[in-house]
Amino acid sequence: MVHQRATQRALLLSATFGLASAVAVPEPTAVPAKVEVRAPIVTPAALRFDGRHSYLQKRDIIDDIKSGVEGYVESIGSVLGTDLPSFFTDGIPEWFQSLPTGSEVMSSLGIEDGDLEAQPTEVLNIPPYANWTNQGWNVRFRGNVYKMPEISQDKIDDLANVFLIDTSVEELPPSQQEQARNLTRSIFIVQQDDVEVSMSLEPAPMQGGDGEPGGGNSIEAPGGAQTLTLPYETTELGDFDVFVPIESNGLLNGNETNNVQRLNVYTNGTLTGNATAFLLPTQGITFISDIDDVLRVTKIYDPKEGLLNSFARPFTPWENMPEIYANWSRTMPNDTSFHYLTTTPEQATRLYMDYIYKTYPGGSFDTRPLNFSDISVALSIRKFLLDKIFQTFPERKFVLVADTSNRDVMSAYPQMAHDYPNQVQCIFLRNTSATDSDNWFPYDTSGFEGLNSRSYMFFVHADDLSGLDIANGQCLNESIPQNVTFGVQAEVLGIHGDSAGGKLQSGATMSFVVALVAAMLITL
Ligand SMILES: *[C@@H]1O[C@H](CO)[C@@H](O)[C@H](O)[C@H]1NC(C)=O
Ligand SMILES: *[C@@H]1O[C@H](CO)[C@@H](O)[C@H](O)[C@H]1NC(C)=O
Ligand SMILES: *[C@@H]1O[C@H](CO)[C@@H](O)[C@H](O)[C@H]1NC(C)=O
Ligand SMILES: *[C@@H]1O[C@H](CO)[C@@H](O)[C@H](O)[C@H]1NC(C)=O
Ligand SMILES: *[C@@H]1O[C@H](CO)[C@@H](O)[C@H](O)[C@H]1NC(C)=O
Ligand SMILES: *[C@@H]1O[C@H](CO)[C@@H](O)[C@H](O)[C@H]1NC(C)=O
Ligand SMILES: *[C@@H]1O[C@H](CO)[C@@H](O)[C@H](O)[C@H]1NC(C)=O
Ligand SMILES: *[C@@H]1O[C@H](CO)[C@@H](O)[C@H](O)[C@H]1NC(C)=O
Ligand SMILES: *[C@@H]1O[C@H](CO)[C@@H](O)[C@H](O)[C@H]1NC(C)=O
Ligand SMILES: *[C@@H]1O[C@H](CO)[C@@H](O)[C@H](O)[C@H]1NC(C)=O
Ligand SMILES: *[C@@H]1O[C@H](CO)[C@@H](O)[C@H](O)[C@H]1NC(C)=O
């Protein structure tokens, strides 16, 4: 029975993903295709999606975890972790994977094509980065085109409630109600396919005073004004993601300046598609930062808290990370830039961007695109996004920041240092279990084996990062003891890798430890 439940979930996930296929990153063509605006075509749902029902099922997340794991523990030895619900091993972001899209939203709300005609087209324009090439500046435009159906507040509250555990929208304070409703509205949107997207670019004026802090020492671009149309229409899921060479029109060459140039990007036909593009010099340092549990308090390892912190409560910084980042932004060389890379679903991007730009230096952004074909691709999304930015800036160096409670970080970050040994300047990982005893998720440090032990640091408090000479390669704060063993770490069980015997390495081993921890929790 337990297995059946997990299997149903897997089916729901794969069916949802069955609507999509590989990530859309079409190569730019020399001659932009002739495009015309067409009425959005709604693709038939591959499965009947009853949002309410599915989410209600998920509301029992803790029971799900327990029952999923009981079943898992029973069958341990024969199963390699595939029966374990993904949110158990990968946290809430993975659990959010199966958010409804397009036609699923329409059928779950009982709305029809015509109902949306009167609604304005909106565009999520994700702040892009650009590299300097022989053809000039090359900007990665990325985002999503959608419409927001009109949904009554009662209905929105019903929908929001299924994301909350042991509470409801009615019980929240008013400001939290507003955020829960806003986020729910941004999930229940209808993506628009085959839409032509045009942008206009112009220099982004310097923010007066303390406005958007830093962004390194980025400057207002001394040119670059133009309009352009993306070479492809939006995909079936409303996404666009394409590198487009732009006209210089007075921009500085990327190989002849140390400054990051900023351009405003306006999407034609909507006031919702504004973004800032960051044109990065060929060389320099880019901070790539995860957000949850390092730039804000999320507690993704505690589902009830994680959901409240994501859905309702205002985003709050973790310790004094904003000061650490502001100092980096002020004191690092001019060629420094910031990039925020989270695998939170695209639908929640605005909430994340809004928080980041109020709290941290300006920079480009990446979130989980919608267009994925299967779970195996979806689970490697972080690596995919990291590879893309590393390959776009082969001469730049990267400082990678995140926390240990994130399983894909723990494999992808050290892997980047193995794969691109000259491009990783430092890896900083917040040791979440050191300050938060609620975090019982095991994590795996085996990826760090073989890396220069002075190139990464497991830190405990934000202040541990202050005063490091990162530009000159100082990644280690000597006063923070590092005692890393390479393998699965499960503090609650006193497991710290396998320093004595053979190396722990297979996924099965990780799953085994996960099951042990879970078994322990169930018996608590
Ligand atoms: C910068 O790049 C442009 C285009 O590739 C090239 O023409 C120019 O000579 C380069 N400048 C330097 C200083 O290398
Ligand atoms: C909710 O959305 C409205 C309209 O976009 C916005 O004005 C408001 O600030 C948002 N509130 C919160 C708490 O996110
Ligand atoms: C996803 O992207 C691929 C490659 O660009 C494209 O062929 C496919 O139609 C897209 N699928 C969806 C569902 O948008
Ligand atoms: C922008 O959109 C308007 C209609 O909304 C259209 O008339 C105009 O041609 C578009 N401009 C570009 C550059 O695509
Ligand atoms: C986007 O930019 C336009 C032009 O400056 C402005 O009118 C509009 O209010 C901006 N939209 C938002 C959401 O800030
Ligand atoms: C950094 O950029 C600022 C603004 O353009 C400039 O005044 C300063 O000289 C630059 N510093 C260096 C070291 O290039
Ligand atoms: C610029 O980025 C594109 C897309 O990632 C990449 O293919 C290209 O090699 C990069 N160009 C340079 C000169 O780094
Ligand atoms: C994280 O902190 C815990 C508790 O202090 C410690 O047992 C563990 O070894 C640390 N992990 C790493 C990788 O430093
Ligand atoms: C190292 O960590 C300590 C404790 O958080 C902090 O006070 C100090 O500023 C950090 N930096 C250096 C370079 O020691
Ligand atoms: C940030 O820089 C200011 C001014 O240089 C300094 O007073 C402060 O201690 C620094 N804070 C941290 C956390 O590094
Ligand atoms: C380092 O970790 C090992 C294994 O957990 C432990 O036995 C040892 O006492 C630790 N050493 C220090 C100096 O903390």
PDB file of C-alpha atoms in Angstrom, residues 9-20 49 54-55 58 61 84-101 104 163 187 191 237 307 311 343-348 367-382 408:
ATOM      1  CA  ARG A   9       3.246  10.027  -6.865  1.00  0.00           C
ATOM      2  CA  ALA A  10       5.986   9.001  -9.242  1.00  0.00           C
ATOM      3  CA  LEU A  11       3.366   8.504 -11.923  1.00  0.00           C
ATOM      4  CA  LEU A  12       1.888  11.902 -11.268  1.00  0.00           C
ATOM      5  CA  LEU A  13       5.322  13.433 -11.510  1.00  0.00           C
ATOM      6  CA  SER A  14       6.281  11.679 -14.687  1.00  0.00           C
ATOM      7  CA  ALA A  15       2.905  12.313 -16.217  1.00  0.00           C
ATOM      8  CA  THR A  16       3.272  15.982 -15.471  1.00  0.00           C
ATOM      9  CA  PHE A  17       6.700  15.960 -16.961  1.00  0.00           C
ATOM     10  CA  GLY A  18       5.418  13.902 -19.838  1.00  0.00           C
ATOM     11  CA  LEU A  19       3.872  17.128 -21.039  1.00  0.00           C
ATOM     12  CA  ALA A  20       7.264  18.585 -21.528  1.00  0.00           C
ATOM     13  CA  PHE A  49      -5.233  16.805 -13.133  1.00  0.00           C
ATOM     14  CA  SER A  54      -3.372  15.939  -5.548  1.00  0.00           C
ATOM     15  CA  TYR A  55      -2.342  18.635  -3.155  1.00  0.00           C
ATOM     16  CA  LYS A  58       0.452  15.953  -0.309  1.00  0.00           C
ATOM     17  CA  ILE A  61       3.450  15.012   3.900  1.00  0.00           C
ATOM     18  CA  LEU A  84      11.469   6.837  -1.353  1.00  0.00           C
ATOM     19  CA  PRO A  85       9.314   9.898  -1.992  1.00  0.00           C
ATOM     20  CA  SER A  86      11.567  12.461  -3.595  1.00  0.00           C
ATOM     21  CA  PHE A  87      10.810  15.159  -1.047  1.00  0.00           C
ATOM     22  CA  PHE A  88      12.244  12.872   1.569  1.00  0.00           C
ATOM     23  CA  THR A  89      15.659  12.759  -0.001  1.00  0.00           C
ATOM     24  CA  ASP A  90      15.614  16.024  -1.880  1.00  0.00           C
ATOM     25  CA  GLY A  91      13.564  18.342   0.242  1.00  0.00           C
ATOM     26  CA  ILE A  92      10.681  20.643  -0.503  1.00  0.00           C
ATOM     27  CA  PRO A  93      11.976  22.070  -3.757  1.00  0.00           C
ATOM     28  CA  GLU A  94      11.675  18.602  -5.279  1.00  0.00           C
ATOM     29  CA  TRP A  95       8.250  18.193  -3.763  1.00  0.00           C
ATOM     30  CA  PHE A  96       7.173  21.338  -5.573  1.00  0.00           C
ATOM     31  CA  GLN A  97       8.211  19.834  -8.857  1.00  0.00           C
ATOM     32  CA  SER A  98       4.754  18.780  -9.860  1.00  0.00           C
ATOM     33  CA  LEU A  99       3.106  22.199  -9.788  1.00  0.00           C
ATOM     34  CA  PRO A 100       0.334  22.309 -12.356  1.00  0.00           C
ATOM     35  CA  THR A 101       0.897  24.103 -15.660  1.00  0.00           C
ATOM     36  CA  GLU A 104      -3.875  21.441 -15.917  1.00  0.00           C
ATOM     37  CA  PHE A 163       0.013  23.950   0.669  1.00  0.00           C
ATOM     38  CA  ILE A 187       1.234  29.122  -9.377  1.00  0.00           C
ATOM     39  CA  GLN A 191       1.427  29.502 -19.772  1.00  0.00           C
ATOM     40  CA  LEU A 237       4.996  25.593 -21.719  1.00  0.00           C
ATOM     41  CA  LEU A 307       6.059  25.465   3.627  1.00  0.00           C
ATOM     42  CA  PHE A 311       4.180  30.385   1.361  1.00  0.00           C
ATOM     43  CA  THR A 343      16.045  25.305  -8.276  1.00  0.00           C
ATOM     44  CA  THR A 344      12.823  26.708  -6.910  1.00  0.00           C
ATOM     45  CA  PRO A 345      10.119  26.373  -9.565  1.00  0.00           C
ATOM     46  CA  GLU A 346       9.777  29.133 -12.115  1.00  0.00           C
ATOM     47  CA  GLN A 347       6.320  30.044 -10.749  1.00  0.00           C
ATOM     48  CA  ALA A 348       7.821  31.249  -7.459  1.00  0.00           C
ATOM     49  CA  THR A 367      15.366  29.171 -11.481  1.00  0.00           C
ATOM     50  CA  ARG A 368      13.959  25.797 -12.500  1.00  0.00           C
ATOM     51  CA  PRO A 369      12.662  26.026 -16.074  1.00  0.00           C
ATOM     52  CA  LEU A 370       9.382  24.274 -16.872  1.00  0.00           C
ATOM     53  CA  ASN A 371      10.404  22.505 -20.015  1.00  0.00           C
ATOM     54  CA  PHE A 372      11.795  19.180 -18.866  1.00  0.00           C
ATOM     55  CA  SER A 373      11.127  15.767 -20.220  1.00  0.00           C
ATOM     56  CA  ASP A 374      11.846  13.449 -17.360  1.00  0.00           C
ATOM     57  CA  ILE A 375      12.748  13.271 -13.721  1.00  0.00           C
ATOM     58  CA  SER A 376      16.338  12.332 -14.376  1.00  0.00           C
ATOM     59  CA  VAL A 377      16.841  15.624 -16.186  1.00  0.00           C
ATOM     60  CA  ALA A 378      14.844  17.532 -13.609  1.00  0.00           C
ATOM     61  CA  LEU A 379      16.962  16.257 -10.777  1.00  0.00           C
ATOM     62  CA  SER A 380      20.145  17.396 -12.500  1.00  0.00           C
ATOM     63  CA  ILE A 381      18.826  20.863 -13.207  1.00  0.00           C
ATOM     64  CA  ARG A 382      21.339  22.544 -10.914  1.00  0.00           C
ATOM     65  CA  ASP A 408      21.963  18.364  -5.477  1.00  0.00           C
TER      66      ASP A 408
END
